[in-house]
mmCIF file of C-alpha atoms in Angstrom:
data_model
loop_
_atom_site.group_PDB
_atom_site.id
_atom_site.type_symbol
_atom_site.label_atom_id
_atom_site.label_comp_id
_atom_site.label_asym_id
_atom_site.label_seq_id
_atom_site.Cartn_x
_atom_site.Cartn_y
_atom_site.Cartn_z
ATOM 1 C CA MET A 1 0.359 22.307 9.137
ATOM 2 C CA ARG A 2 2.552 20.916 11.896
ATOM 3 C CA VAL A 3 2.294 17.108 12.225
ATOM 4 C CA VAL A 4 4.009 14.895 14.801
ATOM 5 C CA ILE A 5 4.573 11.289 13.738
ATOM 6 C CA VAL A 6 5.117 8.842 16.585
ATOM 7 C CA GLY A 7 6.941 5.765 15.317
ATOM 8 C CA ALA A 8 8.302 7.635 12.304
ATOM 9 C CA THR A 9 11.218 5.290 11.506
ATOM 10 C CA GLY A 10 9.234 2.122 10.790
ATOM 11 C CA ASN A 11 7.602 0.694 7.688
ATOM 12 C CA ALA A 12 4.581 3.013 7.498
ATOM 13 C CA GLY A 13 6.440 5.881 9.167
ATOM 14 C CA THR A 14 9.189 6.178 6.558
ATOM 15 C CA ALA A 15 6.612 6.051 3.773
ATOM 16 C CA LEU A 16 4.576 8.781 5.433
ATOM 17 C CA LEU A 17 7.658 10.979 5.834
ATOM 18 C CA ARG A 18 8.433 10.558 2.131
ATOM 19 C CA ARG A 19 4.928 11.692 1.254
ATOM 20 C CA LEU A 20 4.784 14.621 3.666
ATOM 21 C CA ARG A 21 8.095 16.006 2.437
ATOM 22 C CA THR A 22 6.459 16.659 -0.938
ATOM 23 C CA GLU A 23 3.916 18.948 0.748
ATOM 24 C CA PRO A 24 5.448 22.432 1.163
ATOM 25 C CA ASP A 25 2.944 23.526 3.804
ATOM 26 C CA VAL A 26 3.532 20.521 6.086
ATOM 27 C CA GLU A 27 6.125 20.490 8.857
ATOM 28 C CA ALA A 28 6.756 16.938 10.067
ATOM 29 C CA ILE A 29 8.283 16.160 13.458
ATOM 30 C CA GLY A 30 9.515 12.621 14.058
ATOM 31 C CA ILE A 31 9.409 10.628 17.296
ATOM 32 C CA ALA A 32 10.999 7.216 17.702
ATOM 33 C CA ARG A 33 12.683 5.220 20.428
ATOM 34 C CA ARG A 34 15.829 5.226 18.279
ATOM 35 C CA THR A 35 16.034 8.238 16.004
ATOM 36 C CA PRO A 36 17.698 8.068 12.575
ATOM 37 C CA ARG A 37 21.448 7.992 12.363
ATOM 38 C CA ASP A 38 23.364 10.964 11.033
ATOM 39 C CA GLY A 39 22.779 11.671 7.388
ATOM 40 C CA GLY A 40 20.056 10.286 5.188
ATOM 41 C CA PRO A 41 17.021 12.029 3.703
ATOM 42 C CA TYR A 42 15.517 13.045 7.062
ATOM 43 C CA ALA A 43 18.578 14.514 8.758
ATOM 44 C CA ASP A 44 17.192 18.048 8.505
ATOM 45 C CA MET A 45 13.980 17.174 10.368
ATOM 46 C CA GLU A 46 13.204 17.779 14.008
ATOM 47 C CA TRP A 47 13.539 14.474 15.875
ATOM 48 C CA HIS A 48 12.881 13.372 19.443
ATOM 49 C CA SER A 49 13.913 10.079 21.023
ATOM 50 C CA VAL A 50 11.088 8.848 23.261
ATOM 51 C CA ASP A 51 10.138 5.352 24.376
ATOM 52 C CA VAL A 52 6.331 5.620 24.545
ATOM 53 C CA GLY A 53 6.174 2.806 27.101
ATOM 54 C CA SER A 54 8.529 4.465 29.587
ATOM 55 C CA ASP A 55 7.412 6.039 32.861
ATOM 56 C CA ASP A 56 8.371 9.554 31.769
ATOM 57 C CA ALA A 57 6.892 9.357 28.264
ATOM 58 C CA LEU A 58 3.815 11.448 29.068
ATOM 59 C CA ASP A 59 5.866 14.338 30.434
ATOM 60 C CA ARG A 60 8.234 14.161 27.480
ATOM 61 C CA LEU A 61 5.603 13.891 24.753
ATOM 62 C CA THR A 62 3.274 16.646 25.956
ATOM 63 C CA PRO A 63 5.613 19.610 25.234
ATOM 64 C CA ILE A 64 6.528 18.096 21.846
ATOM 65 C CA PHE A 65 2.833 17.910 20.933
ATOM 66 C CA ASP A 66 2.149 21.442 22.148
ATOM 67 C CA GLY A 67 1.284 23.733 19.239
ATOM 68 C CA THR A 68 0.915 20.933 16.695
ATOM 69 C CA ASP A 69 -2.110 20.485 14.455
ATOM 70 C CA ALA A 70 -2.123 16.690 14.384
ATOM 71 C CA VAL A 71 -0.514 13.626 15.951
ATOM 72 C CA VAL A 72 -0.202 10.410 13.964
ATOM 73 C CA ASN A 73 0.472 7.403 16.180
ATOM 74 C CA LEU A 74 2.287 4.619 14.314
ATOM 75 C CA ALA A 75 4.308 3.222 17.232
ATOM 76 C CA TRP A 76 3.771 -0.522 17.573
ATOM 77 C CA GLN A 77 5.896 -3.476 18.618
ATOM 78 C CA ILE A 78 5.673 -6.837 16.819
ATOM 79 C CA GLN A 79 8.514 -8.717 18.487
ATOM 80 C CA PRO A 80 9.727 -10.351 20.703
ATOM 81 C CA SER A 81 6.590 -12.489 20.592
ATOM 82 C CA HIS A 82 7.770 -14.504 23.616
ATOM 83 C CA ASP A 83 7.556 -11.408 25.809
ATOM 84 C CA ILE A 84 3.862 -10.444 25.916
ATOM 85 C CA ARG A 85 4.403 -7.998 28.783
ATOM 86 C CA ARG A 86 6.876 -6.032 26.728
ATOM 87 C CA LEU A 87 4.487 -5.935 23.774
ATOM 88 C CA TYR A 88 1.632 -4.805 26.018
ATOM 89 C CA ARG A 89 3.847 -2.094 27.519
ATOM 90 C CA THR A 90 4.539 -0.524 24.136
ATOM 91 C CA ASN A 91 1.351 -1.275 22.238
ATOM 92 C CA VAL A 92 -1.371 -0.700 24.812
ATOM 93 C CA LEU A 93 0.192 1.397 27.570
ATOM 94 C CA GLY A 94 2.334 3.305 25.076
ATOM 95 C CA SER A 95 -0.664 4.126 22.886
ATOM 96 C CA ARG A 96 -2.578 5.306 25.946
ATOM 97 C CA THR A 97 0.314 7.616 26.810
ATOM 98 C CA VAL A 98 0.366 9.078 23.289
ATOM 99 C CA PHE A 99 -3.389 9.740 23.497
ATOM 100 C CA GLN A 100 -3.099 11.343 26.932
ATOM 101 C CA ALA A 101 -0.283 13.592 25.768
ATOM 102 C CA ALA A 102 -2.335 14.676 22.754
ATOM 103 C CA LEU A 103 -5.222 15.596 25.059
ATOM 104 C CA ARG A 104 -2.978 17.492 27.456
ATOM 105 C CA ALA A 105 -1.424 19.447 24.615
ATOM 106 C CA GLY A 106 -4.785 20.330 23.086
ATOM 107 C CA VAL A 107 -4.048 18.729 19.729
ATOM 108 C CA ALA A 108 -6.939 19.136 17.288
ATOM 109 C CA THR A 109 -6.494 15.860 15.345
ATOM 110 C CA LEU A 110 -5.400 12.413 16.514
ATOM 111 C CA VAL A 111 -4.797 9.753 13.867
ATOM 112 C CA HIS A 112 -4.086 6.201 14.965
ATOM 113 C CA ALA A 113 -2.702 3.242 13.023
ATOM 114 C CA SER A 114 -5.132 0.426 13.669
ATOM 115 C CA SER A 115 -5.376 -2.709 11.527
ATOM 116 C CA VAL A 116 -7.562 -5.379 9.987
ATOM 117 C CA GLY A 117 -6.509 -7.253 13.133
ATOM 118 C CA VAL A 118 -8.992 -5.242 15.191
ATOM 119 C CA TYR A 119 -11.931 -7.053 13.607
ATOM 120 C CA ALA A 120 -13.711 -10.132 14.918
ATOM 121 C CA PRO A 121 -13.621 -13.258 12.722
ATOM 122 C CA GLY A 122 -15.439 -12.587 9.488
ATOM 123 C CA PRO A 123 -16.100 -13.685 5.919
ATOM 124 C CA LYS A 124 -13.394 -14.667 3.484
ATOM 125 C CA TRP A 125 -15.633 -14.402 0.393
ATOM 126 C CA ALA A 126 -17.325 -11.087 1.181
ATOM 127 C CA TYR A 127 -16.149 -7.714 2.450
ATOM 128 C CA VAL A 128 -16.910 -6.069 5.780
ATOM 129 C CA LYS A 129 -17.319 -2.348 6.380
ATOM 130 C CA GLU A 130 -15.869 -0.321 9.217
ATOM 131 C CA THR A 131 -18.898 -1.130 11.375
ATOM 132 C CA TRP A 132 -17.905 -4.807 11.685
ATOM 133 C CA LEU A 133 -17.513 -6.071 15.259
ATOM 134 C CA ARG A 134 -14.142 -5.004 16.760
ATOM 135 C CA THR A 135 -13.340 -7.693 19.287
ATOM 136 C CA GLY A 136 -10.273 -9.034 17.498
ATOM 137 C CA ILE A 137 -9.068 -12.623 17.199
ATOM 138 C CA PRO A 138 -8.651 -13.835 20.818
ATOM 139 C CA GLU A 139 -5.725 -16.171 20.114
ATOM 140 C CA SER A 140 -3.627 -13.322 18.674
ATOM 141 C CA SER A 141 -1.941 -10.903 21.098
ATOM 142 C CA TYR A 142 -1.498 -8.460 18.206
ATOM 143 C CA SER A 143 -5.229 -8.539 17.523
ATOM 144 C CA ARG A 144 -6.175 -8.284 21.204
ATOM 145 C CA HIS A 145 -3.945 -5.255 21.634
ATOM 146 C CA LYS A 146 -5.396 -3.550 18.560
ATOM 147 C CA ALA A 147 -8.911 -4.081 19.930
ATOM 148 C CA LEU A 148 -7.950 -2.764 23.371
ATOM 149 C CA VAL A 149 -6.447 0.396 21.903
ATOM 150 C CA GLU A 150 -9.500 1.066 19.765
ATOM 151 C CA ARG A 151 -11.687 0.786 22.854
ATOM 152 C CA MET A 152 -9.537 3.500 24.419
ATOM 153 C CA LEU A 153 -10.205 5.661 21.378
ATOM 154 C CA ASP A 154 -13.942 5.012 21.737
ATOM 155 C CA GLU A 155 -13.819 6.436 25.260
ATOM 156 C CA ILE A 156 -11.716 9.406 24.173
ATOM 157 C CA GLU A 157 -14.151 10.237 21.382
ATOM 158 C CA SER A 158 -17.035 10.072 23.824
ATOM 159 C CA ASP A 159 -15.341 12.194 26.485
ATOM 160 C CA HIS A 160 -13.720 14.716 24.110
ATOM 161 C CA PRO A 161 -16.109 15.350 21.197
ATOM 162 C CA THR A 162 -14.115 18.332 19.907
ATOM 163 C CA LEU A 163 -11.053 16.148 19.255
ATOM 164 C CA ARG A 164 -11.033 14.775 15.723
ATOM 165 C CA VAL A 165 -10.118 11.088 16.004
ATOM 166 C CA VAL A 166 -9.380 8.985 12.919
ATOM 167 C CA ARG A 167 -8.306 5.341 12.706
ATOM 168 C CA LEU A 168 -6.771 3.736 9.626
ATOM 169 C CA ARG A 169 -7.202 -0.024 9.364
ATOM 170 C CA PRO A 170 -4.851 -1.285 6.653
ATOM 171 C CA GLY A 171 -4.144 -4.810 5.546
ATOM 172 C CA LEU A 172 -0.564 -6.069 5.274
ATOM 173 C CA ILE A 173 1.746 -3.147 4.461
ATOM 174 C CA PHE A 174 4.567 -3.857 2.014
ATOM 175 C CA GLN A 175 7.439 -1.919 0.472
ATOM 176 C CA ARG A 176 10.908 -2.873 -0.707
ATOM 177 C CA ASP A 177 12.741 -1.030 2.074
ATOM 178 C CA ALA A 178 10.862 -3.071 4.681
ATOM 179 C CA GLY A 179 11.908 -6.431 3.216
ATOM 180 C CA THR A 180 14.590 -7.205 5.784
ATOM 181 C CA GLU A 181 12.482 -5.926 8.690
ATOM 182 C CA ILE A 182 9.456 -8.018 7.689
ATOM 183 C CA GLY A 183 11.710 -11.030 7.215
ATOM 184 C CA ARG A 184 13.084 -10.633 10.740
ATOM 185 C CA TYR A 185 9.656 -10.179 12.292
ATOM 186 C CA PHE A 186 7.794 -12.944 10.503
ATOM 187 C CA ALA A 187 10.229 -15.369 8.872
ATOM 188 C CA GLY A 188 13.201 -15.624 11.203
ATOM 189 C CA PRO A 189 16.882 -16.220 10.419
ATOM 190 C CA LEU A 190 16.486 -19.727 8.999
ATOM 191 C CA VAL A 191 14.599 -18.630 5.881
ATOM 192 C CA PRO A 192 17.013 -18.641 2.897
ATOM 193 C CA ALA A 193 15.972 -15.162 1.824
ATOM 194 C CA ARG A 194 18.450 -14.891 -1.011
ATOM 195 C CA LEU A 195 16.810 -17.827 -2.798
ATOM 196 C CA LEU A 196 13.763 -15.623 -3.257
ATOM 197 C CA ARG A 197 15.656 -13.345 -5.639
ATOM 198 C CA PHE A 198 14.376 -15.486 -8.512
ATOM 199 C CA GLY A 199 10.783 -14.820 -7.482
ATOM 200 C CA TRP A 200 10.058 -18.536 -7.221
ATOM 201 C CA VAL A 201 8.447 -20.347 -4.321
ATOM 202 C CA PRO A 202 8.063 -24.018 -5.300
ATOM 203 C CA VAL A 203 5.449 -25.032 -2.703
ATOM 204 C CA LEU A 204 2.748 -22.866 -1.141
ATOM 205 C CA PRO A 205 0.369 -23.922 1.654
ATOM 206 C CA ALA A 206 -3.254 -23.747 0.511
ATOM 207 C CA ASN A 207 -6.193 -23.334 2.854
ATOM 208 C CA PRO A 208 -9.607 -21.720 2.216
ATOM 209 C CA GLY A 209 -8.976 -19.335 5.095
ATOM 210 C CA LEU A 210 -5.690 -18.035 3.704
ATOM 211 C CA ARG A 211 -7.189 -15.073 1.875
ATOM 212 C CA LEU A 212 -5.436 -11.862 2.868
ATOM 213 C CA GLN A 213 -5.350 -8.232 1.796
ATOM 214 C CA ALA A 214 -2.240 -6.124 1.323
ATOM 215 C CA VAL A 215 -1.356 -2.583 0.314
ATOM 216 C CA HIS A 216 1.801 -0.712 -0.614
ATOM 217 C CA ALA A 217 3.273 1.538 2.074
ATOM 218 C CA ASP A 218 3.190 4.540 -0.267
ATOM 219 C CA ASP A 219 -0.552 4.086 -0.742
ATOM 220 C CA VAL A 220 -1.028 3.909 3.025
ATOM 221 C CA ALA A 221 0.964 7.139 3.324
ATOM 222 C CA GLU A 222 -1.333 8.773 0.789
ATOM 223 C CA ALA A 223 -4.331 7.716 2.876
ATOM 224 C CA TYR A 224 -2.783 9.305 5.980
ATOM 225 C CA LEU A 225 -2.174 12.558 4.108
ATOM 226 C CA ARG A 226 -5.752 12.651 2.843
ATOM 227 C CA VAL A 227 -7.034 12.060 6.369
ATOM 228 C CA LEU A 228 -4.922 14.961 7.613
ATOM 229 C CA ARG A 229 -6.233 17.208 4.857
ATOM 230 C CA ALA A 230 -9.914 16.255 5.093
ATOM 231 C CA ASP A 231 -12.465 17.006 7.804
ATOM 232 C CA VAL A 232 -13.265 13.355 8.495
ATOM 233 C CA ARG A 233 -13.627 11.231 11.594
ATOM 234 C CA GLY A 234 -13.893 7.562 12.433
ATOM 235 C CA ALA A 235 -12.347 4.534 10.755
ATOM 236 C CA PHE A 236 -11.188 3.794 7.222
ATOM 237 C CA ASN A 237 -10.320 0.387 5.779
ATOM 238 C CA ILE A 238 -7.252 0.548 3.532
ATOM 239 C CA ALA A 239 -6.329 -2.294 1.172
ATOM 240 C CA ALA A 240 -5.588 -3.005 -2.474
ATOM 241 C CA GLY A 241 -6.729 -5.808 -4.730
ATOM 242 C CA PRO A 242 -6.512 -8.567 -5.622
ATOM 243 C CA VAL A 243 -7.029 -10.681 -2.525
ATOM 244 C CA LEU A 244 -3.885 -12.717 -1.888
ATOM 245 C CA ASP A 245 -5.128 -16.287 -1.857
ATOM 246 C CA PRO A 246 -3.299 -19.542 -2.697
ATOM 247 C CA ALA A 247 -4.238 -19.348 -6.393
ATOM 248 C CA VAL A 248 -2.990 -15.771 -6.764
ATOM 249 C CA LEU A 249 0.212 -16.564 -4.867
ATOM 250 C CA ALA A 250 0.859 -19.705 -6.912
ATOM 251 C CA LYS A 251 0.589 -17.699 -10.123
ATOM 252 C CA ALA A 252 2.718 -14.855 -8.764
ATOM 253 C CA PHE A 253 5.540 -17.128 -7.570
ATOM 254 C CA HIS A 254 5.220 -20.030 -10.030
ATOM 255 C CA GLY A 255 4.602 -22.477 -7.210
ATOM 256 C CA VAL A 256 2.329 -25.409 -6.512
ATOM 257 C CA PRO A 257 -0.399 -24.937 -3.888
ATOM 258 C CA VAL A 258 -0.515 -27.850 -1.460
ATOM 259 C CA PRO A 259 -3.697 -28.200 0.651
ATOM 260 C CA VAL A 260 -2.974 -27.942 4.371
ATOM 261 C CA PRO A 261 -5.681 -27.991 7.084
ATOM 262 C CA GLY A 262 -5.821 -25.069 9.453
ATOM 263 C CA PHE A 263 -5.012 -27.129 12.539
ATOM 264 C CA ALA A 264 -1.805 -28.327 10.862
ATOM 265 C CA LEU A 265 -0.714 -24.777 10.065
ATOM 266 C CA GLU A 266 -1.413 -23.737 13.648
ATOM 267 C CA GLY A 267 0.346 -26.778 15.083
ATOM 268 C CA VAL A 268 3.513 -26.299 13.051
ATOM 269 C CA ALA A 269 3.621 -22.624 14.005
ATOM 270 C CA ALA A 270 3.033 -23.354 17.695
ATOM 271 C CA ILE A 271 5.693 -26.059 17.977
ATOM 272 C CA SER A 272 8.371 -24.268 15.938
ATOM 273 C CA TRP A 273 7.706 -21.032 17.839
ATOM 274 C CA TRP A 274 7.924 -22.817 21.190
ATOM 275 C CA LEU A 275 11.232 -24.355 20.085
ATOM 276 C CA ARG A 276 12.480 -20.876 19.103
ATOM 277 C CA MET A 277 12.907 -21.938 15.497
ATOM 278 C CA GLN A 278 10.940 -19.015 14.080
ATOM 279 C CA PRO A 279 9.272 -15.880 15.531
ATOM 280 C CA VAL A 280 5.616 -16.368 14.514
ATOM 281 C CA ASP A 281 3.338 -17.855 17.148
ATOM 282 C CA ARG A 282 0.044 -19.679 16.619
ATOM 283 C CA GLY A 283 -1.879 -16.437 17.057
ATOM 284 C CA TRP A 284 -0.571 -15.011 13.789
ATOM 285 C CA VAL A 285 -1.771 -18.082 11.888
ATOM 286 C CA LYS A 286 -5.156 -17.860 13.582
ATOM 287 C CA LEU A 287 -5.341 -14.183 12.632
ATOM 288 C CA ALA A 288 -4.544 -14.973 9.007
ATOM 289 C CA LEU A 289 -7.204 -17.683 8.891
ATOM 290 C CA LYS A 290 -9.957 -15.734 10.664
ATOM 291 C CA ALA A 291 -9.536 -12.023 9.865
ATOM 292 C CA PRO A 292 -12.227 -10.793 7.461
ATOM 293 C CA LEU A 293 -11.763 -9.133 4.098
ATOM 294 C CA MET A 294 -12.317 -5.375 4.216
ATOM 295 C CA CYS A 295 -14.466 -3.139 2.048
ATOM 296 C CA CYS A 296 -12.639 0.118 1.259
ATOM 297 C CA ASP A 297 -15.566 2.055 -0.208
ATOM 298 C CA ARG A 298 -15.533 4.680 2.546
ATOM 299 C CA ALA A 299 -11.907 5.629 1.832
ATOM 300 C CA ALA A 300 -12.729 5.924 -1.872
ATOM 301 C CA GLU A 301 -15.870 7.997 -1.349
ATOM 302 C CA GLU A 302 -14.812 10.334 1.481
ATOM 303 C CA LEU A 303 -11.054 10.594 0.920
ATOM 304 C CA GLY A 304 -10.917 10.061 -2.823
ATOM 305 C CA TRP A 305 -8.327 7.376 -2.064
ATOM 306 C CA ALA A 306 -7.414 4.560 -4.424
ATOM 307 C CA PRO A 307 -4.261 2.420 -4.423
ATOM 308 C CA ARG A 308 -1.788 3.097 -7.200
ATOM 309 C CA ARG A 309 -0.190 -0.346 -6.903
ATOM 310 C CA ASP A 310 -2.028 -3.603 -6.566
ATOM 311 C CA ALA A 311 -1.413 -6.147 -3.829
ATOM 312 C CA VAL A 312 0.645 -8.485 -6.032
ATOM 313 C CA GLU A 313 2.982 -5.648 -7.035
ATOM 314 C CA ALA A 314 3.422 -4.721 -3.372
ATOM 315 C CA LEU A 315 4.111 -8.356 -2.459
ATOM 316 C CA HIS A 316 6.656 -8.806 -5.244
ATOM 317 C CA GLU A 317 8.401 -5.658 -4.067
ATOM 318 C CA VAL A 318 8.733 -6.741 -0.447
ATOM 319 C CA VAL A 319 9.857 -10.250 -1.430
ATOM 320 C CA ALA A 320 12.537 -8.710 -3.650
ATOM 321 C CA GLY A 321 13.532 -6.531 -0.723
ATOM 322 C CA LEU A 322 13.753 -9.582 1.519
ATOM 323 C CA ALA A 323 15.883 -11.447 -1.025
ATOM 324 C CA GLU A 324 18.208 -8.482 -1.529
ATOM 325 C CA ARG A 325 18.318 -7.589 2.196
ATOM 326 C CA ALA A 326 16.908 -4.173 1.405
ATOM 327 C CA GLY A 327 16.490 -1.568 4.091
ATOM 328 C CA ARG A 328 17.255 1.982 5.090
ATOM 329 C CA PRO A 329 20.579 2.297 6.960
ATOM 330 C CA GLU A 330 19.569 5.601 8.570
ATOM 331 C CA SER A 331 16.441 3.994 10.064
ATOM 332 C CA PRO A 332 17.219 1.547 12.895
ATOM 333 C CA PRO A 333 14.080 -0.629 12.444
ATOM 334 C CA LEU A 334 14.648 -0.900 8.672
ATOM 335 C CA ASP A 335 18.430 -1.244 8.825
ATOM 336 C CA ALA A 336 19.598 -4.446 7.139
ATOM 337 C CA SER A 337 23.206 -4.341 8.330
ATOM 338 C CA GLY A 338 22.578 -6.188 11.599
ATOM 339 C CA SER A 339 20.168 -8.796 10.321
ATOM 340 C CA GLN A 340 22.549 -11.709 9.846
ATOM 341 C CA PRO A 341 25.078 -11.931 12.707
ATOM 342 C CA GLY A 342 24.209 -13.998 15.720
ATOM 343 C CA ARG A 343 21.686 -16.244 13.998
ATOM 344 C CA LEU A 344 22.361 -19.390 16.016
ATOM 345 C CA GLY A 345 22.789 -17.542 19.288
ATOM 346 C CA GLY A 346 19.571 -15.674 18.691
ATOM 347 C CA LEU A 347 17.714 -18.893 18.037
ATOM 348 C CA LEU A 348 18.987 -20.510 21.210
ATOM 349 C CA ARG A 349 17.906 -17.501 23.255
ATOM 350 C CA GLY A 350 14.561 -17.197 21.501
ATOM 351 C CA ARG A 351 15.606 -13.771 20.239
ATOM 352 C CA PHE A 352 15.958 -13.117 16.552
ATOM 353 C CA PRO A 353 18.282 -10.399 15.250
ATOM 354 C CA GLY A 354 16.407 -7.134 15.117
ATOM 355 C CA THR A 355 13.056 -8.428 16.400
ATOM 356 C CA GLY A 356 13.218 -6.607 19.708
ATOM 357 C CA ASP A 357 12.955 -3.172 18.079
ATOM 358 C CA PRO A 358 9.496 -1.672 18.603
ATOM 359 C CA TYR A 359 9.637 1.315 16.253
#
């Protein structure tokens, strides 16, 4: 089976490559804007450097996809959050280009990395299935883009019924190697990451809406492999238990939960983001407060999928990775070597080290 992975150097992409390399009948081809540096575990793979948002991306991707059995689209840009046009270019227009290239090349299977962010606001004490409304959280550009891309897939499924289209909708994806990357994207350079090496967070904001789901990157990779192997279509929710709420986090990090109203969380995020003090805008807080909890029964029943690590284990791992500045030097998005220089200059320009890298 020949599989092309678009966005193969990121968090989910590196985990998927690790998993596919254990399958002797799978040939993986990697696509990224910046391909891995010389050496490393993936040096013997076929790689192509393509910016999916560029004007020539369609013409460049189509011959790469030709003759492949499946395309897995993982390319997505989180930062810079102050440049919505750039995010739209990669996330929405770039995804459209990947889909068009897959159609032109006659690929049989198209697998897309969606997210819990595609869902409309939902319950925090019950679990929604894959049929939940997919209009996203309007205040979040990430969520809006996920919803727009899924609407594209709806049209493709309708117009091309012979194409097998699958969407995975995971919760937060954690692994140790992504610690530095996640810190850059969501915490910014002012967070004293090394203090986290003791696994202690003294104070944790508590709000009834802060109930989130997470999953280890290796378990997400296993879900992708099972989708590639099985004759399934449609969407699959992917998450592990327990739900990460203030009580679970307080126990995990020996901290004290302090009640904070939602408007205060949003206000602090909005002001500090506007001042370029940290990279997370108000939309991410709104997404955290409003996104529903997902039921993963379909993945268990039709894929035989179950997480091997729980959400707390995955969280501890990524926090340890953040504290230890973990990463993968051969993978530009996960490389930790350039995460510290230029902190003050980056803040003043509203650009945080490493946050402009889409995939």
